[in-house]
Structure formats: C-alpha cells, structure tokens
CSV table of C-alpha atoms in Angstrom, one decimal:
chain,number,residue,atom,x,y,z
A,6,MET,CA,0.0,0.0,0.0
A,7,THR,CA,1.3,3.4,-0.9
A,8,ALA,CA,1.0,6.7,1.0
A,9,ARG,CA,-1.1,9.5,-0.3
A,10,SER,CA,0.4,11.5,-3.1
A,11,SER,CA,2.0,14.7,-1.7
A,12,THR,CA,0.0,16.6,-4.4
A,13,VAL,CA,-3.3,15.5,-3.0
A,14,ALA,CA,-4.4,17.4,0.1
A,15,ALA,CA,-5.6,15.2,2.9
A,16,PRO,CA,-9.2,15.9,4.0
A,17,SER,CA,-9.6,17.8,7.2
A,18,VAL,CA,-11.2,16.1,10.2
A,19,PRO,CA,-14.5,18.0,9.8
A,20,GLN,CA,-14.6,16.8,6.2
A,21,VAL,CA,-13.9,13.2,7.3
A,22,LEU,CA,-16.6,13.4,10.0
A,23,SER,CA,-19.1,14.9,7.5
A,24,ARG,CA,-18.3,12.2,4.9
A,25,CYS,CA,-18.9,9.4,7.4
A,26,ARG,CA,-22.1,11.0,8.8
A,27,ASP,CA,-23.5,11.3,5.2
A,28,LEU,CA,-22.6,7.6,4.5
A,29,VAL,CA,-24.2,6.4,7.8
A,30,ARG,CA,-27.2,8.7,8.1
A,31,PRO,CA,-29.6,6.8,5.7
A,32,ALA,CA,-29.0,3.5,7.5
A,33,LEU,CA,-29.3,5.1,10.9
A,34,THR,CA,-32.6,6.8,9.9
A,35,GLU,CA,-33.9,3.5,8.6
A,36,ALA,CA,-33.0,1.7,11.8
A,37,VAL,CA,-34.6,4.3,14.0
A,38,GLY,CA,-37.7,4.0,11.8
A,39,ARG,CA,-38.1,0.4,12.9
A,40,LEU,CA,-38.7,1.4,16.5
A,41,HIS,CA,-42.0,1.8,18.2
A,42,PRO,CA,-43.1,5.3,17.1
A,43,TRP,CA,-42.8,6.8,20.6
A,44,MET,CA,-39.4,5.3,21.1
A,45,GLY,CA,-38.4,6.4,17.6
A,46,GLU,CA,-39.4,10.0,18.4
A,47,MET,CA,-37.3,10.0,21.5
A,48,ALA,CA,-34.4,8.6,19.6
A,49,ALA,CA,-34.8,11.2,16.8
A,50,TYR,CA,-35.0,13.9,19.5
A,51,SER,CA,-31.7,12.7,21.0
A,52,PHE,CA,-30.1,12.8,17.6
A,53,GLY,CA,-31.3,16.4,17.1
A,54,TRP,CA,-33.7,15.4,14.2
A,55,CYS,CA,-36.9,16.6,15.8
A,56,GLU,CA,-38.5,18.5,18.7
A,57,VAL,CA,-40.7,17.0,21.4
A,58,GLY,CA,-43.9,15.9,19.5
A,59,GLY,CA,-42.0,15.0,16.4
A,60,ALA,CA,-41.8,18.3,14.5
A,61,PRO,CA,-38.6,18.1,12.3
A,62,VAL,CA,-35.8,20.4,13.3
A,63,ALA,CA,-32.1,20.7,12.7
A,64,ALA,CA,-30.8,20.8,16.3
A,65,PRO,CA,-27.2,20.4,17.4
A,66,GLY,CA,-26.2,16.8,17.4
A,67,GLY,CA,-23.0,15.0,18.1
A,68,LYS,CA,-20.1,15.0,15.7
A,69,GLY,CA,-20.5,11.3,14.9
A,70,VAL,CA,-17.1,10.4,16.1
A,71,ARG,CA,-17.9,6.7,16.9
A,72,GLN,CA,-19.6,6.2,13.6
A,73,ALA,CA,-16.7,7.7,11.8
A,74,LEU,CA,-14.3,5.4,13.6
A,75,ALA,CA,-16.3,2.4,12.4
A,76,VAL,CA,-16.3,3.6,8.8
A,77,LEU,CA,-12.6,4.3,9.0
A,78,GLY,CA,-11.9,0.9,10.6
A,79,ALA,CA,-13.5,-0.8,7.6
A,80,GLU,CA,-11.5,1.4,5.2
A,81,ALA,CA,-8.3,0.9,7.0
A,82,ALA,CA,-8.9,-2.9,6.6
A,83,GLY,CA,-9.0,-2.3,2.9
A,84,ALA,CA,-12.8,-2.5,2.5
A,85,PRO,CA,-15.1,0.2,1.2
A,86,GLY,CA,-16.5,2.5,3.9
A,87,ARG,CA,-20.0,1.1,3.3
A,88,ALA,CA,-18.8,-2.2,4.8
A,89,GLY,CA,-18.6,-0.5,8.2
A,90,VAL,CA,-22.0,1.2,8.1
A,91,ALA,CA,-23.8,-1.5,10.1
A,92,ALA,CA,-21.0,-1.3,12.7
A,93,ALA,CA,-21.4,2.5,12.7
A,94,VAL,CA,-25.1,2.3,13.3
A,95,ALA,CA,-24.8,-0.2,16.0
A,96,VAL,CA,-22.2,1.7,17.9
A,97,GLU,CA,-24.0,5.0,17.5
A,98,LEU,CA,-27.2,3.4,18.9
A,99,VAL,CA,-25.3,2.0,21.9
A,100,HIS,CA,-23.6,5.3,22.5
A,101,THR,CA,-26.9,7.2,22.5
A,102,PHE,CA,-28.4,4.5,24.8
A,103,SER,CA,-25.6,5.1,27.2
A,104,LEU,CA,-26.1,8.9,27.1
A,105,LEU,CA,-29.8,8.6,27.8
A,106,HIS,CA,-29.1,6.5,30.9
A,107,ASP,CA,-26.0,8.5,32.0
A,108,ASP,CA,-28.1,11.8,32.0
A,109,ILE,CA,-30.6,10.2,34.3
A,110,MET,CA,-27.9,8.8,36.7
A,111,ASP,CA,-26.1,12.2,36.7
A,112,GLY,CA,-29.3,14.3,37.0
A,113,ASP,CA,-28.2,16.3,34.0
A,114,PRO,CA,-31.0,18.6,32.7
A,115,THR,CA,-29.5,19.6,29.4
A,116,ARG,CA,-27.3,18.2,26.6
A,117,ARG,CA,-26.2,20.2,23.6
A,118,ARG,CA,-28.2,23.1,24.9
A,119,ARG,CA,-31.5,21.2,24.8
A,120,PRO,CA,-33.4,19.4,27.6
A,121,THR,CA,-32.2,15.9,28.0
A,122,VAL,CA,-34.6,13.1,27.0
A,123,TRP,CA,-35.6,12.3,30.6
A,124,LYS,CA,-36.4,16.0,31.2
A,125,ALA,CA,-38.3,16.3,28.0
A,126,TYR,CA,-40.2,13.0,28.1
A,127,GLY,CA,-39.9,11.7,31.7
A,128,THR,CA,-37.5,9.3,33.4
A,129,GLY,CA,-39.4,6.1,32.7
A,130,PRO,CA,-39.8,6.8,29.0
A,131,ALA,CA,-36.1,7.8,28.7
A,132,VAL,CA,-35.0,4.5,30.3
A,133,LEU,CA,-37.3,2.6,27.9
A,134,ALA,CA,-36.0,4.5,24.9
A,135,GLY,CA,-32.4,3.6,25.9
A,136,ASP,CA,-33.3,-0.1,26.2
A,137,ALA,CA,-35.0,0.1,22.8
A,138,LEU,CA,-31.8,1.6,21.2
A,139,PHE,CA,-29.6,-1.1,22.7
A,140,ALA,CA,-31.9,-3.9,21.4
A,141,LEU,CA,-31.9,-2.2,18.0
A,142,ALA,CA,-28.1,-2.0,18.0
A,143,VAL,CA,-27.9,-5.8,18.5
A,144,GLU,CA,-30.5,-6.5,15.9
A,145,THR,CA,-28.8,-4.2,13.4
A,146,LEU,CA,-25.4,-5.8,13.9
A,147,ALA,CA,-26.7,-9.4,13.9
A,148,ALA,CA,-28.4,-8.8,10.5
A,149,ALA,CA,-25.3,-7.4,8.8
A,150,PRO,CA,-23.0,-9.6,6.7
A,151,GLY,CA,-20.4,-10.9,9.1
A,152,GLY,CA,-22.1,-9.1,11.9
A,153,ALA,CA,-22.7,-12.1,14.1
A,154,GLY,CA,-19.0,-12.3,14.6
A,155,GLY,CA,-18.9,-8.8,15.9
A,156,LEU,CA,-21.6,-9.4,18.6
A,157,ARG,CA,-19.1,-10.7,21.1
A,158,LEU,CA,-17.0,-7.6,20.6
A,159,LEU,CA,-20.0,-5.3,21.1
A,160,SER,CA,-21.1,-7.2,24.2
A,161,THR,CA,-17.6,-7.1,25.7
A,162,ALA,CA,-17.5,-3.4,25.1
A,163,LEU,CA,-20.9,-2.8,26.7
A,164,GLY,CA,-19.9,-4.9,29.7
A,165,ASP,CA,-16.8,-2.8,30.2
A,166,LEU,CA,-18.7,0.4,29.7
A,167,VAL,CA,-21.2,-0.6,32.4
A,168,HIS,CA,-18.3,-1.6,34.7
A,169,GLY,CA,-16.6,1.7,34.2
A,170,GLN,CA,-19.8,3.7,34.8
A,171,ALA,CA,-20.4,1.7,38.0
A,172,ASP,CA,-16.9,2.5,39.2
A,173,ASP,CA,-17.4,6.2,38.4
A,174,LEU,CA,-20.6,6.3,40.5
A,175,LEU,CA,-18.9,4.5,43.4
A,176,PHE,CA,-15.9,6.8,43.3
A,177,ALA,CA,-18.1,9.7,44.4
A,178,ALA,CA,-18.7,8.1,47.8
A,179,ARG,CA,-15.1,7.3,48.6
A,180,PRO,CA,-12.9,9.6,50.7
A,181,TRP,CA,-10.3,12.0,49.2
A,182,THR,CA,-7.5,10.6,51.4
A,183,GLY,CA,-6.7,7.5,53.4
A,184,PRO,CA,-6.6,3.8,52.5
A,185,GLU,CA,-10.0,3.9,50.8
A,186,ARG,CA,-9.2,6.8,48.5
A,187,VAL,CA,-9.4,6.4,44.7
A,188,ARG,CA,-6.0,5.6,43.3
A,189,PRO,CA,-4.8,6.7,39.8
A,190,ASP,CA,-4.6,3.2,38.5
A,191,GLU,CA,-8.3,2.6,39.5
A,192,TYR,CA,-9.1,5.8,37.6
A,193,ARG,CA,-7.3,4.6,34.5
A,194,ALA,CA,-9.3,1.4,34.5
A,195,MET,CA,-12.6,3.3,35.0
A,196,ALA,CA,-11.7,5.6,32.1
A,197,GLU,CA,-10.9,2.7,29.8
A,198,GLY,CA,-14.2,1.1,30.5
A,199,LYS,CA,-16.5,4.2,30.5
A,200,THR,CA,-14.9,6.0,27.6
A,201,GLY,CA,-12.3,3.8,25.9
A,202,ALA,CA,-14.3,0.5,25.5
A,203,LEU,CA,-16.8,2.0,23.0
A,204,LEU,CA,-14.2,3.9,21.0
A,205,GLY,CA,-12.1,0.8,20.7
A,206,CYS,CA,-15.2,-1.2,19.8
A,207,ALA,CA,-16.2,1.3,17.1
A,208,VAL,CA,-13.0,1.1,15.1
A,209,ALA,CA,-12.5,-2.6,15.7
A,210,LEU,CA,-16.1,-3.5,14.7
A,211,GLY,CA,-15.7,-1.6,11.4
A,212,ALA,CA,-12.6,-3.6,10.8
A,213,VAL,CA,-14.4,-6.9,11.6
A,214,LEU,CA,-17.1,-6.1,9.0
A,215,GLY,CA,-14.3,-5.0,6.6
A,216,GLY,CA,-12.8,-8.5,6.8
A,217,ALA,CA,-9.7,-7.6,8.8
A,218,PRO,CA,-7.7,-10.4,10.5
A,219,PRO,CA,-8.0,-10.9,14.3
A,220,THR,CA,-4.6,-9.3,15.0
A,221,THR,CA,-5.7,-6.1,13.2
A,222,VAL,CA,-9.0,-6.1,15.0
A,223,ALA,CA,-7.3,-6.5,18.4
A,224,ALA,CA,-4.8,-3.7,17.6
A,225,LEU,CA,-7.5,-1.3,16.6
A,226,ASP,CA,-9.5,-2.1,19.7
A,227,ARG,CA,-6.4,-1.6,21.9
A,228,ALA,CA,-5.7,1.8,20.2
A,229,GLY,CA,-9.3,2.9,20.8
A,230,ARG,CA,-9.1,2.0,24.5
A,231,HIS,CA,-5.9,3.9,25.0
A,232,LEU,CA,-7.5,6.8,23.1
A,233,GLY,CA,-10.4,6.8,25.5
A,234,ILE,CA,-8.1,7.1,28.5
A,235,ALA,CA,-6.2,10.0,26.9
A,236,PHE,CA,-9.5,11.6,25.9
A,237,GLN,CA,-10.7,11.4,29.5
A,238,LEU,CA,-7.5,12.8,30.9
A,239,VAL,CA,-7.6,15.8,28.6
A,240,ASP,CA,-11.3,16.3,29.6
A,241,ASP,CA,-10.2,16.3,33.2
A,242,VAL,CA,-7.7,19.1,32.5
A,243,LEU,CA,-10.2,21.1,30.6
A,244,GLY,CA,-12.8,20.5,33.4
A,245,ILE,CA,-10.5,22.4,35.8
A,246,TRP,CA,-8.5,24.9,33.7
A,247,GLY,CA,-10.3,25.0,30.3
A,248,ASP,CA,-11.6,28.2,28.7
A,249,PRO,CA,-15.4,28.3,29.2
A,250,ALA,CA,-15.7,30.0,25.8
A,251,VAL,CA,-14.2,26.8,24.2
A,252,THR,CA,-15.4,24.1,26.6
A,253,GLY,CA,-18.9,25.4,27.2
A,254,LYS,CA,-18.4,24.6,30.9
A,255,PRO,CA,-17.7,27.0,33.8
A,256,VAL,CA,-14.1,27.4,34.9
A,257,HIS,CA,-13.2,25.1,37.8
A,258,GLY,CA,-16.5,23.3,37.1
A,259,ASP,CA,-15.2,19.8,38.0
A,260,LEU,CA,-13.9,21.1,41.3
A,261,ARG,CA,-17.2,22.7,42.2
A,262,GLU,CA,-18.9,19.4,41.5
A,263,ARG,CA,-16.2,17.7,43.6
A,264,LYS,CA,-15.3,15.2,40.9
A,265,LYS,CA,-12.4,12.8,41.5
A,266,THR,CA,-10.5,13.5,38.3
A,267,PHE,CA,-7.0,12.4,37.5
A,268,PRO,CA,-5.3,15.8,38.2
A,269,VAL,CA,-6.9,15.8,41.6
A,270,LEU,CA,-5.9,12.2,42.4
A,271,ALA,CA,-2.4,12.8,41.3
A,272,ALA,CA,-2.1,16.0,43.4
A,273,LEU,CA,-3.5,14.2,46.5
A,274,SER,CA,-0.7,11.6,46.1
A,275,ALA,CA,1.9,14.3,46.5
A,276,PRO,CA,3.4,15.4,49.9
A,277,GLY,CA,1.6,18.1,51.8
A,278,ALA,CA,-1.9,17.4,50.3
A,279,ARG,CA,-3.8,18.0,53.5
A,280,ARG,CA,-4.8,21.5,52.7
A,281,LEU,CA,-6.0,20.5,49.3
A,282,ALA,CA,-8.0,17.6,50.7
A,283,ALA,CA,-9.7,20.0,53.2
A,284,LEU,CA,-10.7,22.4,50.4
A,285,LEU,CA,-12.0,19.6,48.2
A,286,GLU,CA,-14.1,18.3,51.1
A,287,SER,CA,-15.6,21.7,51.8
A,288,GLY,CA,-16.2,22.5,48.1
A,289,THR,CA,-15.1,26.1,48.7
A,290,GLU,CA,-12.4,28.2,47.0
A,291,PRO,CA,-12.1,26.3,43.8
A,292,ALA,CA,-9.6,28.7,42.4
A,293,VAL,CA,-7.3,28.1,45.3
A,294,ALA,CA,-7.8,24.3,45.0
A,295,ALA,CA,-6.9,24.6,41.3
A,296,ALA,CA,-3.7,26.4,42.1
A,297,LEU,CA,-2.8,23.8,44.7
A,298,ILE,CA,-3.4,21.0,42.3
A,299,GLU,CA,-1.2,22.6,39.7
A,300,GLU,CA,1.6,23.3,42.3
A,301,ALA,CA,1.4,19.7,43.4
A,302,GLY,CA,1.9,18.5,39.8
A,303,GLY,CA,-1.6,17.3,39.1
A,304,ARG,CA,-2.0,19.1,35.8
A,305,ALA,CA,1.4,18.0,34.5
A,306,ALA,CA,0.8,14.4,35.6
A,307,ALA,CA,-2.5,14.2,33.8
A,308,LEU,CA,-1.0,15.6,30.6
A,309,ALA,CA,2.0,13.3,30.8
A,310,GLU,CA,-0.3,10.4,31.3
A,311,ALA,CA,-2.3,11.4,28.3
A,312,ARG,CA,0.8,11.6,26.2
A,313,ARG,CA,1.8,8.1,27.3
A,314,HIS,CA,-1.6,6.7,26.1
A,315,ILE,CA,-1.3,8.6,22.8
A,316,GLY,CA,2.0,6.9,22.3
A,317,ALA,CA,0.4,3.6,23.0
A,318,VAL,CA,-2.2,4.4,20.3
A,319,GLU,CA,0.5,5.0,17.8
A,320,THR,CA,2.3,1.8,18.8
A,321,ALA,CA,-0.9,-0.2,18.3
A,322,LEU,CA,-1.6,1.3,14.9
A,323,ALA,CA,2.0,0.9,13.7
A,324,GLY,CA,2.0,-2.8,14.6
A,325,VAL,CA,-0.5,-3.9,11.9
A,326,PRO,CA,-0.9,-3.3,8.1
A,327,LEU,CA,-3.5,-0.7,7.4
A,328,ALA,CA,-4.5,1.0,4.1
A,329,ALA,CA,-2.5,4.2,4.0
A,330,GLY,CA,-5.1,6.8,3.2
A,331,PRO,CA,-7.8,5.6,5.6
A,332,ALA,CA,-5.0,5.1,8.3
A,333,ASP,CA,-4.0,8.7,7.8
A,334,ASP,CA,-7.6,9.8,8.3
A,335,LEU,CA,-7.9,7.6,11.3
A,336,ARG,CA,-4.8,9.1,12.9
A,337,SER,CA,-6.1,12.6,12.2
A,338,LEU,CA,-9.4,11.8,13.9
A,339,LEU,CA,-7.6,10.3,16.9
A,340,GLU,CA,-5.4,13.4,17.3
A,341,PHE,CA,-8.5,15.6,17.0
A,342,LEU,CA,-10.2,13.7,19.8
A,343,VAL,CA,-7.4,14.5,22.2
A,344,ARG,CA,-6.6,18.0,20.9
A,345,ARG,CA,-10.3,19.1,21.4
A,346,ASP,CA,-10.1,22.5,19.8
A,347,LEU,CA,-13.1,22.1,17.4
C-alpha cells in the first residue's frame, strides 16, 4: 500500500466526519424508523432530528465520532466504507443509549443546549428508549453480513462500559484521602471502561465487517481503548482549567462538583496534600484548589499520562498493516479527539 500522493491534500477532520455521517445517516434513519413510534421519536429527538412531539428540526447533534471510527476501521482494513456502516449504526445506537441512561444517573437537565430526554419525556420513557436503542443495535449488527462475529466484541465493550460507569458512580462516595481513597490506577481502569471501550469497539467492529484479520481487529480495539483514557485525561484538565468559551463549561466546574478526576488524584498523592483535601471536602475556594493541584503537579501528571496513552495508540496502529489513506484519516481523527479544539 502506498502513502497518499503529496500533491493530494488530505481531508480535514471536519470533512472526514461529514463524509462518514453522510454515509451512515440513511442506515441510521432506517434503523430508528423500525422502533415503536414513541421510542423512535425520543431517539430522533436525542439525535437532534426533531422536537418533542416529532416536528422536524435541525438541532445540534453529536459530531458522529464513533460512527466515523467504524467507517474508517473498515476502510483501514482495505474494504469500502459502506462495509462499516452497520457497525457505525450499532455503535452510535449503543452510545446514544448510554447517554440517555447517563443523563438520568447524573441528573443532567441539558445536553447540547437542549433538555435531556428524561427532562423532555420523563424518566421512565427515557429508560425505555435507551433499552430500545440497545436492542436495535444488537439487531442491526446481527443482521449485517459478518455481523454475528462482531456481537461478542460489542457485548464485551458494553460490559466494560457498564463496569466503568459503576466505578465512576462509586468513586463519588469514597474519601479524598486515606486507605479507601481512589487511586490513579483505578481511575485509568474506569476511564478505559467508561470512555475507551466503545471507542475501541467502534473502530474494531468496522474492521471486523471489513474483513480484517484478528490481529488487526485486536490492535484497533487496543488503540481505541488507549485513546479513551487519553481523551478522559484531557477532559479532566479542561474541566478544571479549560476556557469556558471553548469548553462550554464553567471554569473550575469539576472542582465545584467535587469530581475525583486524575489531576486531583495525582495531586493528592503528592506530599503536603492535607490543605487541598480540606478544600475539596468543603467544596469552597475552587480557584485556590486549582492552584494547589497545579503546584502539586496534578495538571502536569495528567498531561504526561495522556501523552503516554497517545504513544500507546501510535504503537498499536504501527504494529499492523493498514490501508495508507484511511489510516492517515484515522490518525487525524484520533489526534482531533485528544486535541479538542473544534
């Protein structure tokens, strides 16, 4: 396989995302159309396709990162992008199912500047809609050529996602210091499950449907999991020090919510963390807490850890043969997910 000609400009990440969304959207729309009409309306609302009641609207939706990973996984395996469409639909449905349930567990009233599904339709209906999306994902994948072989991959990812979400919820009740505190290695495992499992599944599942050998599928899954950890670490840094104009979140937001993020855990492992622990416990003076975390090396530790996992992504991708052009697009998308400036 040859690299792209230097005279041909590589597409930008927004162009790659747009191309993949356009390829997947008809199949995703068709799948949602098979749901019970009420479930279908809630799904369409969550995708930004309609308002409550079903009136069509072009509301902000997600970027379609996971569906793009599935399409690029198929292309990187040497297959046409359409081979990964069923994987893209299945993973997008599972991702949306997880968001519906996450919003309920977290009590979040808005997502993408709109009421969340549970606020718009009620808690019970939102739970049911999430269940319907999961069932539809399994049905969609099982019906695809070669899809039955991907069901184990999807079920493993979902099990890991639920495990990670459970750990994340349990972390909130654990103390900041002492033998029962949350340790950085526990946090890494949580982030891999909650964030990395589905990213790895997306690109690996596309490769499965694209006919990739098991070694390539495993490498792509591993790359996505490391990416998920790096993604979460960068999110943690932005949650404390990010520019609200860029992140859409208030400065020091994670500290006000007393989240046990990686920079905080790393800082609490440093000598002299007693004052920081007291501030975190009280929930007061987040600006002072942020300064103490930075002084203790929490921010630097999180960024260094993110770089380590980005390196692991590159190692995983370099270890298997991938089609050059799609592999370049895949690397650009992975870099975009960590850079987070769009």
